[in-house]
Amino acid sequence: MAKRILIVDDEPMIVKGLKYSLEQDGYETASAGDGEEAVNTFFAGKFDLVLLDVMLPGMGGIEVCQRIREKSDVPIIMLTAKGEDMDKILGLEYGADDYMTKPFNILEVKARIKTIFRRTGMGKRENDAKTLRARDMVINLNNRSVTIGDKEVNLTAKEFDLLHLFMSNRGKVFSRESLLETIWKYDYLGDLRTVDVHIRRLREKVEKNPAQPEFIFTKWGVGYYFTDKD
């Protein structure tokens, strides 16, 4: 079944170009020109990924991202004509999985979409271990779900991939550079804060007290590692 992508942008030529290129690759697409229409369209249908412009008339892209994240962990790639670092961090803070600055190369857009779909489908290709456990936390590799005790934790695609990597390599220290290379699969222009933002958000979701973590630790000056040992 073809993957469905929602394109949200108020520039008709950008929407037209994205729709044409993505449909040529076999994706199904729908589009919205403002924030309110984007939210209504998303929740009225079933989408596998959202390309979301930050600057939209009415409800902005950040708010749209928040509204989607309240009920869905579908991958979101933010699009913006603004290149300031704070805009990038802000987009990631509210649950975006990736970020691209206009003007962008359509080949890079498609490459990043394929990377996200490849990684979000990773659990379906696991043959042996179907779950990983650490104390009362369980991650299911088939449906990419995480539970702590009897409560399900809603993670974004990148957050799940980070947790999966950490739990599969307990005690191993990963530098931020290696995490960018392993999880994001492309050069992120040296912005290592991307990793820090995702780690902080992941801790907020899986740690009882993010300031005193029980699972995801910082090796100062080196990187991050996972352990469930006391």
PDB file of N, CA and C in Angstrom, residues 3-5 27 48-49 75 112-122 125:
ATOM      1  N   LYS A   3       2.451   4.824   0.667  1.00  0.00           N
ATOM      2  CA  LYS A   3       2.527   5.728   1.811  1.00  0.00           C
ATOM      3  C   LYS A   3       1.817   7.033   1.474  1.00  0.00           C
ATOM      4  N   ARG A   4       1.126   7.602   2.481  1.00  0.00           N
ATOM      5  CA  ARG A   4       0.386   8.852   2.272  1.00  0.00           C
ATOM      6  C   ARG A   4       1.100   9.995   2.983  1.00  0.00           C
ATOM      7  N   ILE A   5       1.315  11.076   2.256  1.00  0.00           N
ATOM      8  CA  ILE A   5       2.041  12.226   2.778  1.00  0.00           C
ATOM      9  C   ILE A   5       1.160  13.466   2.702  1.00  0.00           C
ATOM     10  N   TYR A  27       4.182   7.782  -4.005  1.00  0.00           N
ATOM     11  CA  TYR A  27       3.474   8.184  -2.788  1.00  0.00           C
ATOM     12  C   TYR A  27       2.105   8.761  -3.144  1.00  0.00           C
ATOM     13  N   ASP A  48       1.065   8.910   6.688  1.00  0.00           N
ATOM     14  CA  ASP A  48       2.283   8.271   7.175  1.00  0.00           C
ATOM     15  C   ASP A  48       3.383   9.278   7.463  1.00  0.00           C
ATOM     16  N   LEU A  49       3.244  10.517   6.957  1.00  0.00           N
ATOM     17  CA  LEU A  49       4.256  11.550   7.169  1.00  0.00           C
ATOM     18  C   LEU A  49       3.656  12.900   6.822  1.00  0.00           C
ATOM     19  N   PRO A  75       5.686  10.795  11.700  1.00  0.00           N
ATOM     20  CA  PRO A  75       6.859  11.625  11.441  1.00  0.00           C
ATOM     21  C   PRO A  75       6.475  12.972  10.826  1.00  0.00           C
ATOM     22  N   ARG A 112      15.380  12.150   2.640  1.00  0.00           N
ATOM     23  CA  ARG A 112      15.070  12.182   4.073  1.00  0.00           C
ATOM     24  C   ARG A 112      13.768  11.440   4.373  1.00  0.00           C
ATOM     25  N   ILE A 113      12.803  11.558   3.464  1.00  0.00           N
ATOM     26  CA  ILE A 113      11.548  10.824   3.643  1.00  0.00           C
ATOM     27  C   ILE A 113      11.823   9.322   3.626  1.00  0.00           C
ATOM     28  N   LYS A 114      12.641   8.866   2.688  1.00  0.00           N
ATOM     29  CA  LYS A 114      12.961   7.442   2.605  1.00  0.00           C
ATOM     30  C   LYS A 114      13.693   6.969   3.858  1.00  0.00           C
ATOM     31  N   THR A 115      14.586   7.824   4.382  1.00  0.00           N
ATOM     32  CA  THR A 115      15.310   7.468   5.592  1.00  0.00           C
ATOM     33  C   THR A 115      14.352   7.286   6.762  1.00  0.00           C
ATOM     34  N   ILE A 116      13.412   8.207   6.897  1.00  0.00           N
ATOM     35  CA  ILE A 116      12.436   8.105   7.987  1.00  0.00           C
ATOM     36  C   ILE A 116      11.577   6.853   7.844  1.00  0.00           C
ATOM     37  N   PHE A 117      11.088   6.578   6.645  1.00  0.00           N
ATOM     38  CA  PHE A 117      10.258   5.392   6.441  1.00  0.00           C
ATOM     39  C   PHE A 117      11.061   4.108   6.672  1.00  0.00           C
ATOM     40  N   ARG A 118      12.328   4.118   6.273  1.00  0.00           N
ATOM     41  CA  ARG A 118      13.158   2.932   6.478  1.00  0.00           C
ATOM     42  C   ARG A 118      13.345   2.657   7.964  1.00  0.00           C
ATOM     43  N   ARG A 119      13.582   3.710   8.729  1.00  0.00           N
ATOM     44  CA  ARG A 119      13.836   3.530  10.155  1.00  0.00           C
ATOM     45  C   ARG A 119      12.544   3.249  10.927  1.00  0.00           C
ATOM     46  N   THR A 120      11.435   3.857  10.537  1.00  0.00           N
ATOM     47  CA  THR A 120      10.184   3.583  11.250  1.00  0.00           C
ATOM     48  C   THR A 120       9.655   2.197  10.935  1.00  0.00           C
ATOM     49  N   GLY A 121      10.152   1.588   9.857  1.00  0.00           N
ATOM     50  CA  GLY A 121       9.765   0.218   9.542  1.00  0.00           C
ATOM     51  C   GLY A 121      10.730  -0.812  10.077  1.00  0.00           C
ATOM     52  N   MET A 122      11.749  -0.333  10.818  1.00  0.00           N
ATOM     53  CA  MET A 122      12.817  -1.199  11.280  1.00  0.00           C
ATOM     54  C   MET A 122      12.308  -2.343  12.144  1.00  0.00           C
ATOM     55  N   ARG A 125      11.278  -5.700  10.668  1.00  0.00           N
ATOM     56  CA  ARG A 125      12.270  -6.577  10.087  1.00  0.00           C
ATOM     57  C   ARG A 125      13.070  -7.328  11.143  1.00  0.00           C
TER      58      ARG A 125
END
